[in-house]
PDB file of N, CA, C and O in Angstrom:
ATOM      1  N   MET A   1       0.944  21.648  -7.666  1.00 57.00           N
ATOM      2  CA  MET A   1       1.471  20.187  -7.578  1.00 57.00           C
ATOM      3  C   MET A   1       0.632  19.093  -6.744  1.00 57.00           C
ATOM      4  O   MET A   1       0.288  19.494  -5.819  1.00 57.00           O
ATOM      5  N   ALA A   2       0.171  18.004  -7.477  1.00 71.00           N
ATOM      6  CA  ALA A   2      -0.690  16.911  -6.648  1.00 71.00           C
ATOM      7  C   ALA A   2       0.031  16.427  -5.634  1.00 71.00           C
ATOM      8  O   ALA A   2       1.113  16.328  -5.919  1.00 71.00           O
ATOM      9  N   ALA A   3      -0.601  15.949  -4.481  1.00 89.00           N
ATOM     10  CA  ALA A   3      -0.075  14.937  -3.517  1.00 89.00           C
ATOM     11  C   ALA A   3       0.349  13.859  -4.102  1.00 89.00           C
ATOM     12  O   ALA A   3      -0.211  13.018  -4.842  1.00 89.00           O
ATOM     13  N   GLN A   4       1.544  13.352  -3.639  1.00 98.00           N
ATOM     14  CA  GLN A   4       2.039  12.260  -3.591  1.00 98.00           C
ATOM     15  C   GLN A   4       0.933  11.261  -3.299  1.00 98.00           C
ATOM     16  O   GLN A   4       0.632  11.109  -2.095  1.00 98.00           O
ATOM     17  N   THR A   5       1.160   9.924  -3.722  1.00 98.00           N
ATOM     18  CA  THR A   5       0.071   8.946  -3.181  1.00 98.00           C
ATOM     19  C   THR A   5       0.658   7.597  -2.951  1.00 98.00           C
ATOM     20  O   THR A   5       1.668   7.177  -3.293  1.00 98.00           O
ATOM     21  N   ILE A   6       0.472   7.294  -1.685  1.00 98.00           N
ATOM     22  CA  ILE A   6       0.892   5.962  -0.788  1.00 98.00           C
ATOM     23  C   ILE A   6      -0.402   5.066  -0.934  1.00 98.00           C
ATOM     24  O   ILE A   6      -1.274   5.278  -0.273  1.00 98.00           O
ATOM     25  N   LEU A   7       0.319   3.855  -1.038  1.00 98.00           N
ATOM     26  CA  LEU A   7      -0.800   2.498  -0.768  1.00 98.00           C
ATOM     27  C   LEU A   7      -0.364   1.767   0.458  1.00 98.00           C
ATOM     28  O   LEU A   7       1.171   1.487   0.252  1.00 98.00           O
ATOM     29  N   ILE A   8      -1.076   1.679   1.329  1.00 98.00           N
ATOM     30  CA  ILE A   8      -0.566   1.191   2.683  1.00 98.00           C
ATOM     31  C   ILE A   8      -1.265  -0.243   2.790  1.00 98.00           C
ATOM     32  O   ILE A   8      -2.879  -0.375   2.472  1.00 98.00           O
ATOM     33  N   ALA A   9      -0.777  -1.617   2.991  1.00 98.00           N
ATOM     34  CA  ALA A   9      -1.523  -2.884   2.823  1.00 98.00           C
ATOM     35  C   ALA A   9      -0.991  -3.365   3.898  1.00 98.00           C
ATOM     36  O   ALA A   9       0.422  -3.823   4.327  1.00 98.00           O
ATOM     37  N   GLU A  10      -1.752  -3.524   5.003  1.00 98.00           N
ATOM     38  CA  GLU A  10      -1.611  -4.066   6.391  1.00 98.00           C
ATOM     39  C   GLU A  10      -3.080  -4.460   6.894  1.00 98.00           C
ATOM     40  O   GLU A  10      -3.811  -3.860   7.053  1.00 98.00           O
ATOM     41  N   ASP A  11      -2.947  -5.670   7.414  1.00 97.00           N
ATOM     42  CA  ASP A  11      -4.237  -6.385   7.875  1.00 97.00           C
ATOM     43  C   ASP A  11      -4.450  -5.749   9.436  1.00 97.00           C
ATOM     44  O   ASP A  11      -5.741  -6.119   9.750  1.00 97.00           O
ATOM     45  N   ASP A  12      -3.685  -5.188   9.946  1.00 98.00           N
ATOM     46  CA  ASP A  12      -3.931  -4.634  11.603  1.00 98.00           C
ATOM     47  C   ASP A  12      -4.498  -3.262  11.191  1.00 98.00           C
ATOM     48  O   ASP A  12      -3.919  -2.357  10.932  1.00 98.00           O
ATOM     49  N   PRO A  13      -5.821  -3.014  11.453  1.00 97.00           N
ATOM     50  CA  PRO A  13      -6.463  -1.705  11.471  1.00 97.00           C
ATOM     51  C   PRO A  13      -5.937  -0.775  12.023  1.00 97.00           C
ATOM     52  O   PRO A  13      -5.713   0.592  11.763  1.00 97.00           O
ATOM     53  N   ASP A  14      -5.462  -0.942  13.489  1.00 98.00           N
ATOM     54  CA  ASP A  14      -4.818   0.093  14.148  1.00 98.00           C
ATOM     55  C   ASP A  14      -3.164   0.570  13.687  1.00 98.00           C
ATOM     56  O   ASP A  14      -3.338   1.593  13.597  1.00 98.00           O
ATOM     57  N   ILE A  15      -2.704  -0.501  13.023  1.00 98.00           N
ATOM     58  CA  ILE A  15      -1.469   0.067  12.647  1.00 98.00           C
ATOM     59  C   ILE A  15      -1.834   0.743  11.431  1.00 98.00           C
ATOM     60  O   ILE A  15      -1.121   1.791  10.930  1.00 98.00           O
ATOM     61  N   ARG A  16      -2.572   0.383  10.646  1.00 98.00           N
ATOM     62  CA  ARG A  16      -2.827   0.940   9.375  1.00 98.00           C
ATOM     63  C   ARG A  16      -3.552   2.458   9.204  1.00 98.00           C
ATOM     64  O   ARG A  16      -3.057   3.311   8.918  1.00 98.00           O
ATOM     65  N   ASP A  17      -4.240   2.475  10.460  1.00 98.00           N
ATOM     66  CA  ASP A  17      -4.465   3.715  10.842  1.00 98.00           C
ATOM     67  C   ASP A  17      -3.869   4.733  11.281  1.00 98.00           C
ATOM     68  O   ASP A  17      -3.473   6.051  10.990  1.00 98.00           O
ATOM     69  N   GLY A  18      -2.520   4.236  11.959  1.00 98.00           N
ATOM     70  CA  GLY A  18      -1.679   5.083  12.583  1.00 98.00           C
ATOM     71  C   GLY A  18      -0.431   5.683  11.511  1.00 98.00           C
ATOM     72  O   GLY A  18      -0.378   6.805  11.418  1.00 98.00           O
ATOM     73  N   VAL A  19      -0.320   4.470  10.564  1.00 98.00           N
ATOM     74  CA  VAL A  19       0.366   5.055   9.211  1.00 98.00           C
ATOM     75  C   VAL A  19      -0.094   6.189   8.582  1.00 98.00           C
ATOM     76  O   VAL A  19       0.222   7.138   8.228  1.00 98.00           O
ATOM     77  N   ARG A  20      -1.567   6.027   8.336  1.00 98.00           N
ATOM     78  CA  ARG A  20      -2.454   6.738   7.376  1.00 98.00           C
ATOM     79  C   ARG A  20      -2.391   8.174   8.009  1.00 98.00           C
ATOM     80  O   ARG A  20      -1.993   9.096   7.267  1.00 98.00           O
ATOM     81  N   ILE A  21      -2.462   8.348   9.354  1.00 98.00           N
ATOM     82  CA  ILE A  21      -2.717   9.558  10.123  1.00 98.00           C
ATOM     83  C   ILE A  21      -1.438  10.366   9.912  1.00 98.00           C
ATOM     84  O   ILE A  21      -1.437  11.357   9.423  1.00 98.00           O
ATOM     85  N   LEU A  22      -0.420   9.574  10.234  1.00 98.00           N
ATOM     86  CA  LEU A  22       1.032  10.323  10.245  1.00 98.00           C
ATOM     87  C   LEU A  22       1.301  10.781   8.728  1.00 98.00           C
ATOM     88  O   LEU A  22       1.820  11.966   8.448  1.00 98.00           O
ATOM     89  N   LEU A  23       0.902   9.827   7.469  1.00 98.00           N
ATOM     90  CA  LEU A  23       1.412  10.425   6.333  1.00 98.00           C
ATOM     91  C   LEU A  23       0.561  11.324   5.799  1.00 98.00           C
ATOM     92  O   LEU A  23       0.914  12.189   5.098  1.00 98.00           O
ATOM     93  N   ALA A  24      -0.915  11.510   6.026  1.00 97.00           N
ATOM     94  CA  ALA A  24      -1.850  11.787   5.550  1.00 97.00           C
ATOM     95  C   ALA A  24      -1.469  13.572   6.108  1.00 97.00           C
ATOM     96  O   ALA A  24      -1.659  14.579   5.710  1.00 97.00           O
ATOM     97  N   GLY A  25      -0.908  13.403   7.157  1.00 97.00           N
ATOM     98  CA  GLY A  25      -0.702  14.853   8.278  1.00 97.00           C
ATOM     99  C   GLY A  25       0.426  15.373   7.363  1.00 97.00           C
ATOM    100  O   GLY A  25       0.753  16.712   7.693  1.00 97.00           O
ATOM    101  N   GLU A  26       1.159  14.585   6.613  1.00 96.00           N
ATOM    102  CA  GLU A  26       2.390  15.149   5.810  1.00 96.00           C
ATOM    103  C   GLU A  26       1.882  15.640   4.638  1.00 96.00           C
ATOM    104  O   GLU A  26       2.657  15.781   3.823  1.00 96.00           O
ATOM    105  N   GLY A  27       0.551  15.469   4.140  1.00 97.00           N
ATOM    106  CA  GLY A  27       0.209  16.003   3.162  1.00 97.00           C
ATOM    107  C   GLY A  27       0.189  14.836   1.929  1.00 97.00           C
ATOM    108  O   GLY A  27      -0.273  15.122   0.635  1.00 97.00           O
ATOM    109  N   TYR A  28       0.350  13.657   2.321  1.00 98.00           N
ATOM    110  CA  TYR A  28       0.211  12.492   1.153  1.00 98.00           C
ATOM    111  C   TYR A  28      -1.067  12.291   0.827  1.00 98.00           C
ATOM    112  O   TYR A  28      -1.856  11.966   2.085  1.00 98.00           O
ATOM    113  N   HIS A  29      -1.728  11.756  -0.219  1.00 98.00           N
ATOM    114  CA  HIS A  29      -2.872  10.873  -0.661  1.00 98.00           C
ATOM    115  C   HIS A  29      -2.950   9.661  -0.192  1.00 98.00           C
ATOM    116  O   HIS A  29      -1.796   8.966  -0.647  1.00 98.00           O
ATOM    117  N   ILE A  30      -3.405   9.118   0.461  1.00 98.00           N
ATOM    118  CA  ILE A  30      -3.328   7.486   1.149  1.00 98.00           C
ATOM    119  C   ILE A  30      -4.406   6.744   0.802  1.00 98.00           C
ATOM    120  O   ILE A  30      -5.935   7.042   0.360  1.00 98.00           O
ATOM    121  N   LEU A  31      -4.032   5.471   0.076  1.00 98.00           N
ATOM    122  CA  LEU A  31      -4.810   4.464  -0.240  1.00 98.00           C
ATOM    123  C   LEU A  31      -4.729   3.031   0.655  1.00 98.00           C
ATOM    124  O   LEU A  31      -3.658   2.937   1.032  1.00 98.00           O
ATOM    125  N   GLU A  32      -5.828   2.437   1.249  1.00 98.00           N
ATOM    126  CA  GLU A  32      -5.579   1.532   2.114  1.00 98.00           C
ATOM    127  C   GLU A  32      -5.951   0.409   1.838  1.00 98.00           C
ATOM    128  O   GLU A  32      -7.015   0.013   1.076  1.00 98.00           O
ATOM    129  N   ALA A  33      -5.225  -0.859   2.111  1.00 97.00           N
ATOM    130  CA  ALA A  33      -5.584  -2.160   1.738  1.00 97.00           C
ATOM    131  C   ALA A  33      -5.482  -3.029   3.051  1.00 97.00           C
ATOM    132  O   ALA A  33      -4.426  -3.307   3.833  1.00 97.00           O
ATOM    133  N   GLU A  34      -6.426  -4.112   3.143  1.00 96.00           N
ATOM    134  CA  GLU A  34      -6.195  -5.182   4.610  1.00 96.00           C
ATOM    135  C   GLU A  34      -5.551  -6.247   4.216  1.00 96.00           C
ATOM    136  O   GLU A  34      -5.259  -6.926   4.954  1.00 96.00           O
ATOM    137  N   ASN A  35      -5.133  -6.298   2.809  1.00 96.00           N
ATOM    138  CA  ASN A  35      -4.461  -7.959   2.304  1.00 96.00           C
ATOM    139  C   ASN A  35      -3.706  -7.526   1.262  1.00 96.00           C
ATOM    140  O   ASN A  35      -4.133  -6.471   0.303  1.00 96.00           O
ATOM    141  N   GLY A  36      -3.078  -8.271   0.610  1.00 96.00           N
ATOM    142  CA  GLY A  36      -2.281  -8.123  -0.750  1.00 96.00           C
ATOM    143  C   GLY A  36      -3.309  -8.175  -1.944  1.00 96.00           C
ATOM    144  O   GLY A  36      -2.908  -7.377  -2.855  1.00 96.00           O
ATOM    145  N   THR A  37      -4.410  -8.961  -1.755  1.00 96.00           N
ATOM    146  CA  THR A  37      -5.288  -9.033  -2.805  1.00 96.00           C
ATOM    147  C   THR A  37      -5.981  -7.806  -3.389  1.00 96.00           C
ATOM    148  O   THR A  37      -5.911  -7.295  -4.099  1.00 96.00           O
ATOM    149  N   ARG A  38      -6.484  -7.122  -2.103  1.00 97.00           N
ATOM    150  CA  ARG A  38      -6.964  -5.877  -2.266  1.00 97.00           C
ATOM    151  C   ARG A  38      -5.973  -4.724  -2.564  1.00 97.00           C
ATOM    152  O   ARG A  38      -6.338  -3.854  -3.285  1.00 97.00           O
ATOM    153  N   ALA A  39      -4.765  -4.890  -2.002  1.00 97.00           N
ATOM    154  CA  ALA A  39      -3.751  -3.939  -2.558  1.00 97.00           C
ATOM    155  C   ALA A  39      -3.719  -3.810  -4.107  1.00 97.00           C
ATOM    156  O   ALA A  39      -3.438  -2.842  -4.607  1.00 97.00           O
ATOM    157  N   LEU A  40      -3.674  -5.047  -4.609  1.00 97.00           N
ATOM    158  CA  LEU A  40      -3.580  -5.436  -5.888  1.00 97.00           C
ATOM    159  C   LEU A  40      -4.622  -4.631  -6.683  1.00 97.00           C
ATOM    160  O   LEU A  40      -4.373  -4.038  -8.062  1.00 97.00           O
ATOM    161  N   GLU A  41      -5.751  -4.893  -6.377  1.00 97.00           N
ATOM    162  CA  GLU A  41      -7.090  -4.357  -6.756  1.00 97.00           C
ATOM    163  C   GLU A  41      -7.123  -2.977  -6.983  1.00 97.00           C
ATOM    164  O   GLU A  41      -7.638  -2.467  -7.993  1.00 97.00           O
ATOM    165  N   ILE A  42      -6.747  -2.086  -5.933  1.00 98.00           N
ATOM    166  CA  ILE A  42      -6.703  -0.773  -5.945  1.00 98.00           C
ATOM    167  C   ILE A  42      -5.448   0.039  -6.154  1.00 98.00           C
ATOM    168  O   ILE A  42      -5.208   1.285  -6.455  1.00 98.00           O
ATOM    169  N   PHE A  43      -4.450  -0.757  -6.653  1.00 98.00           N
ATOM    170  CA  PHE A  43      -3.089  -0.255  -7.175  1.00 98.00           C
ATOM    171  C   PHE A  43      -3.517   0.430  -8.500  1.00 98.00           C
ATOM    172  O   PHE A  43      -4.097  -0.112  -9.457  1.00 98.00           O
ATOM    173  N   ASN A  44      -2.749   1.556  -8.747  1.00 97.00           N
ATOM    174  CA  ASN A  44      -3.020   2.374  -9.905  1.00 97.00           C
ATOM    175  C   ASN A  44      -1.837   3.026 -10.092  1.00 97.00           C
ATOM    176  O   ASN A  44      -1.011   3.173  -9.724  1.00 97.00           O
ATOM    177  N   PRO A  45      -1.718   3.350 -11.380  1.00 95.00           N
ATOM    178  CA  PRO A  45      -0.448   4.084 -12.045  1.00 95.00           C
ATOM    179  C   PRO A  45      -0.031   5.350 -11.189  1.00 95.00           C
ATOM    180  O   PRO A  45       1.169   5.911 -11.326  1.00 95.00           O
ATOM    181  N   GLU A  46      -0.818   5.860 -10.459  1.00 96.00           N
ATOM    182  CA  GLU A  46      -0.837   7.223 -10.039  1.00 96.00           C
ATOM    183  C   GLU A  46      -0.088   6.699  -8.457  1.00 96.00           C
ATOM    184  O   GLU A  46       0.533   7.888  -7.567  1.00 96.00           O
ATOM    185  N   VAL A  47       0.023   5.701  -7.699  1.00 98.00           N
ATOM    186  CA  VAL A  47       0.898   5.460  -6.471  1.00 98.00           C
ATOM    187  C   VAL A  47       2.032   5.419  -6.759  1.00 98.00           C
ATOM    188  O   VAL A  47       2.904   5.086  -7.509  1.00 98.00           O
ATOM    189  N   ASP A  48       2.686   6.316  -6.046  1.00 98.00           N
ATOM    190  CA  ASP A  48       4.185   6.663  -5.837  1.00 98.00           C
ATOM    191  C   ASP A  48       5.109   5.724  -5.028  1.00 98.00           C
ATOM    192  O   ASP A  48       6.218   5.840  -4.992  1.00 98.00           O
ATOM    193  N   LEU A  49       4.614   5.173  -3.734  1.00 98.00           N
ATOM    194  CA  LEU A  49       5.248   4.213  -2.936  1.00 98.00           C
ATOM    195  C   LEU A  49       3.863   3.259  -2.623  1.00 98.00           C
ATOM    196  O   LEU A  49       2.889   3.642  -2.353  1.00 98.00           O
ATOM    197  N   VAL A  50       4.699   2.007  -2.159  1.00 98.00           N
ATOM    198  CA  VAL A  50       3.600   0.935  -1.280  1.00 98.00           C
ATOM    199  C   VAL A  50       4.198   0.667  -0.187  1.00 98.00           C
ATOM    200  O   VAL A  50       5.695   0.150  -0.203  1.00 98.00           O
ATOM    201  N   ILE A  51       3.625   0.511   0.852  1.00 98.00           N
ATOM    202  CA  ILE A  51       3.970   0.268   1.971  1.00 98.00           C
ATOM    203  C   ILE A  51       3.190  -1.141   2.477  1.00 98.00           C
ATOM    204  O   ILE A  51       2.092  -1.159   2.440  1.00 98.00           O
ATOM    205  N   LEU A  52       4.160  -2.202   2.495  1.00 96.00           N
ATOM    206  CA  LEU A  52       3.430  -3.424   2.515  1.00 96.00           C
ATOM    207  C   LEU A  52       3.833  -4.520   3.862  1.00 96.00           C
ATOM    208  O   LEU A  52       5.027  -4.397   4.235  1.00 96.00           O
ATOM    209  N   ASP A  53       2.692  -4.722   4.647  1.00 97.00           N
ATOM    210  CA  ASP A  53       3.316  -6.052   5.716  1.00 97.00           C
ATOM    211  C   ASP A  53       3.553  -7.242   5.011  1.00 97.00           C
ATOM    212  O   ASP A  53       2.832  -7.691   4.001  1.00 97.00           O
ATOM    213  N   ILE A  54       4.581  -8.004   5.359  1.00 95.00           N
ATOM    214  CA  ILE A  54       5.021  -9.252   4.984  1.00 95.00           C
ATOM    215  C   ILE A  54       3.787 -10.240   5.263  1.00 95.00           C
ATOM    216  O   ILE A  54       3.413 -11.102   4.561  1.00 95.00           O
ATOM    217  N   MET A  55       3.645 -10.443   6.636  1.00 95.00           N
ATOM    218  CA  MET A  55       2.438 -11.286   7.218  1.00 95.00           C
ATOM    219  C   MET A  55       0.989 -10.835   7.339  1.00 95.00           C
ATOM    220  O   MET A  55       0.756 -10.171   8.226  1.00 95.00           O
ATOM    221  N   MET A  56       0.387 -11.298   5.962  1.00 94.00           N
ATOM    222  CA  MET A  56      -0.886 -10.933   5.698  1.00 94.00           C
ATOM    223  C   MET A  56      -1.812 -12.059   5.634  1.00 94.00           C
ATOM    224  O   MET A  56      -1.309 -12.996   4.837  1.00 94.00           O
ATOM    225  N   PRO A  57      -3.202 -12.140   6.060  1.00 92.00           N
ATOM    226  CA  PRO A  57      -3.948 -13.268   5.645  1.00 92.00           C
ATOM    227  C   PRO A  57      -4.182 -13.071   3.963  1.00 92.00           C
ATOM    228  O   PRO A  57      -4.162 -12.091   3.403  1.00 92.00           O
ATOM    229  N   GLY A  58      -4.559 -14.104   3.523  1.00 90.00           N
ATOM    230  CA  GLY A  58      -4.870 -14.108   1.939  1.00 90.00           C
ATOM    231  C   GLY A  58      -3.627 -14.038   1.512  1.00 90.00           C
ATOM    232  O   GLY A  58      -2.575 -15.015   1.398  1.00 90.00           O
ATOM    233  N   MET A  59      -3.259 -13.103   0.781  1.00 93.00           N
ATOM    234  CA  MET A  59      -2.020 -12.978  -0.081  1.00 93.00           C
ATOM    235  C   MET A  59      -1.185 -12.212   0.831  1.00 93.00           C
ATOM    236  O   MET A  59      -1.167 -10.990   1.243  1.00 93.00           O
ATOM    237  N   ASP A  60      -0.015 -12.693   0.970  1.00 93.00           N
ATOM    238  CA  ASP A  60       1.113 -12.027   1.615  1.00 93.00           C
ATOM    239  C   ASP A  60       1.892 -11.148   1.134  1.00 93.00           C
ATOM    240  O   ASP A  60       1.530 -10.926  -0.344  1.00 93.00           O
ATOM    241  N   GLY A  61       2.515 -10.091   1.745  1.00 94.00           N
ATOM    242  CA  GLY A  61       3.191  -8.905   1.187  1.00 94.00           C
ATOM    243  C   GLY A  61       4.520  -9.363   0.132  1.00 94.00           C
ATOM    244  O   GLY A  61       4.562  -8.852  -0.913  1.00 94.00           O
ATOM    245  N   MET A  62       4.553 -10.716   0.342  1.00 96.00           N
ATOM    246  CA  MET A  62       6.041 -11.028  -0.457  1.00 96.00           C
ATOM    247  C   MET A  62       5.205 -11.541  -1.919  1.00 96.00           C
ATOM    248  O   MET A  62       6.045 -11.146  -3.022  1.00 96.00           O
ATOM    249  N   THR A  63       4.081 -12.197  -1.968  1.00 96.00           N
ATOM    250  CA  THR A  63       3.419 -12.507  -3.268  1.00 96.00           C
ATOM    251  C   THR A  63       3.030 -11.463  -3.926  1.00 96.00           C
ATOM    252  O   THR A  63       3.085 -11.373  -4.893  1.00 96.00           O
ATOM    253  N   ALA A  64       2.500 -10.403  -3.043  1.00 97.00           N
ATOM    254  CA  ALA A  64       1.672  -9.394  -3.644  1.00 97.00           C
ATOM    255  C   ALA A  64       3.099  -8.329  -4.402  1.00 97.00           C
ATOM    256  O   ALA A  64       2.779  -7.765  -5.299  1.00 97.00           O
ATOM    257  N   THR A  65       4.271  -8.293  -3.541  1.00 97.00           N
ATOM    258  CA  THR A  65       5.168  -7.498  -4.302  1.00 97.00           C
ATOM    259  C   THR A  65       5.710  -8.027  -5.580  1.00 97.00           C
ATOM    260  O   THR A  65       5.819  -7.771  -6.495  1.00 97.00           O
ATOM    261  N   ALA A  66       5.674  -9.536  -5.766  1.00 97.00           N
ATOM    262  CA  ALA A  66       5.963 -10.330  -6.871  1.00 97.00           C
ATOM    263  C   ALA A  66       4.971 -10.218  -8.129  1.00 97.00           C
ATOM    264  O   ALA A  66       5.487  -9.617  -9.354  1.00 97.00           O
ATOM    265  N   LYS A  67       3.882  -9.911  -7.833  1.00 97.00           N
ATOM    266  CA  LYS A  67       2.688  -9.573  -8.619  1.00 97.00           C
ATOM    267  C   LYS A  67       2.665  -8.264  -9.086  1.00 97.00           C
ATOM    268  O   LYS A  67       2.240  -7.808 -10.249  1.00 97.00           O
ATOM    269  N   LEU A  68       2.862  -7.416  -8.378  1.00 97.00           N
ATOM    270  CA  LEU A  68       3.018  -6.004  -8.591  1.00 97.00           C
ATOM    271  C   LEU A  68       4.216  -5.640  -9.361  1.00 97.00           C
ATOM    272  O   LEU A  68       4.245  -4.787 -10.351  1.00 97.00           O
ATOM    273  N   ARG A  69       5.216  -6.302  -9.190  1.00 97.00           N
ATOM    274  CA  ARG A  69       6.351  -6.470 -10.199  1.00 97.00           C
ATOM    275  C   ARG A  69       6.167  -6.722 -11.691  1.00 97.00           C
ATOM    276  O   ARG A  69       6.910  -6.061 -12.573  1.00 97.00           O
ATOM    277  N   GLU A  70       5.240  -7.487 -11.798  1.00 96.00           N
ATOM    278  CA  GLU A  70       4.484  -7.601 -13.182  1.00 96.00           C
ATOM    279  C   GLU A  70       4.293  -6.434 -13.783  1.00 96.00           C
ATOM    280  O   GLU A  70       4.070  -6.598 -14.963  1.00 96.00           O
ATOM    281  N   GLN A  71       3.685  -5.449 -13.030  1.00 94.00           N
ATOM    282  CA  GLN A  71       3.054  -4.308 -13.769  1.00 94.00           C
ATOM    283  C   GLN A  71       3.683  -2.994 -13.420  1.00 94.00           C
ATOM    284  O   GLN A  71       3.396  -2.223 -14.041  1.00 94.00           O
ATOM    285  N   SER A  72       4.593  -2.769 -12.415  1.00 97.00           N
ATOM    286  CA  SER A  72       5.190  -1.705 -12.092  1.00 97.00           C
ATOM    287  C   SER A  72       6.415  -1.738 -11.290  1.00 97.00           C
ATOM    288  O   SER A  72       6.778  -3.046 -10.717  1.00 97.00           O
ATOM    289  N   ASN A  73       7.304  -0.813 -11.591  1.00 97.00           N
ATOM    290  CA  ASN A  73       8.500  -0.823 -10.770  1.00 97.00           C
ATOM    291  C   ASN A  73       8.311   0.431  -9.334  1.00 97.00           C
ATOM    292  O   ASN A  73       9.520   0.823  -9.129  1.00 97.00           O
ATOM    293  N   VAL A  74       7.016   0.288  -8.995  1.00 97.00           N
ATOM    294  CA  VAL A  74       6.854   1.463  -8.018  1.00 97.00           C
ATOM    295  C   VAL A  74       7.713   1.145  -6.544  1.00 97.00           C
ATOM    296  O   VAL A  74       7.891  -0.210  -6.451  1.00 97.00           O
ATOM    297  N   PRO A  75       8.430   1.834  -6.058  1.00 98.00           N
ATOM    298  CA  PRO A  75       9.037   1.695  -4.761  1.00 98.00           C
ATOM    299  C   PRO A  75       8.309   0.876  -3.979  1.00 98.00           C
ATOM    300  O   PRO A  75       7.148   1.341  -3.800  1.00 98.00           O
ATOM    301  N   VAL A  76       8.596   0.052  -3.038  1.00 97.00           N
ATOM    302  CA  VAL A  76       8.109  -0.863  -1.981  1.00 97.00           C
ATOM    303  C   VAL A  76       8.718  -1.067  -0.610  1.00 97.00           C
ATOM    304  O   VAL A  76       9.933  -1.387  -0.742  1.00 97.00           O
ATOM    305  N   ILE A  77       8.225  -0.688   0.425  1.00 96.00           N
ATOM    306  CA  ILE A  77       8.736  -0.936   1.616  1.00 96.00           C
ATOM    307  C   ILE A  77       7.868  -1.828   2.276  1.00 96.00           C
ATOM    308  O   ILE A  77       6.745  -1.715   2.435  1.00 96.00           O
TER     309      ILE A  77
END
């Protein structure tokens, strides 16, 4: 069975790295974005979960979630 994919959208690289290290260590495939705009660009149907920071420069997490809902019902934390 293929690893589940998690998209992490977080503007702080230290936090993003920490979350990636923990989740990758558990066998998840990780995609990373520094803001909501980039998260929407790299989102694809293979993503099983999205972890979004609320306060990011450019497009914030709330706006990204609204736009994501136009194309998917993927779980968002």
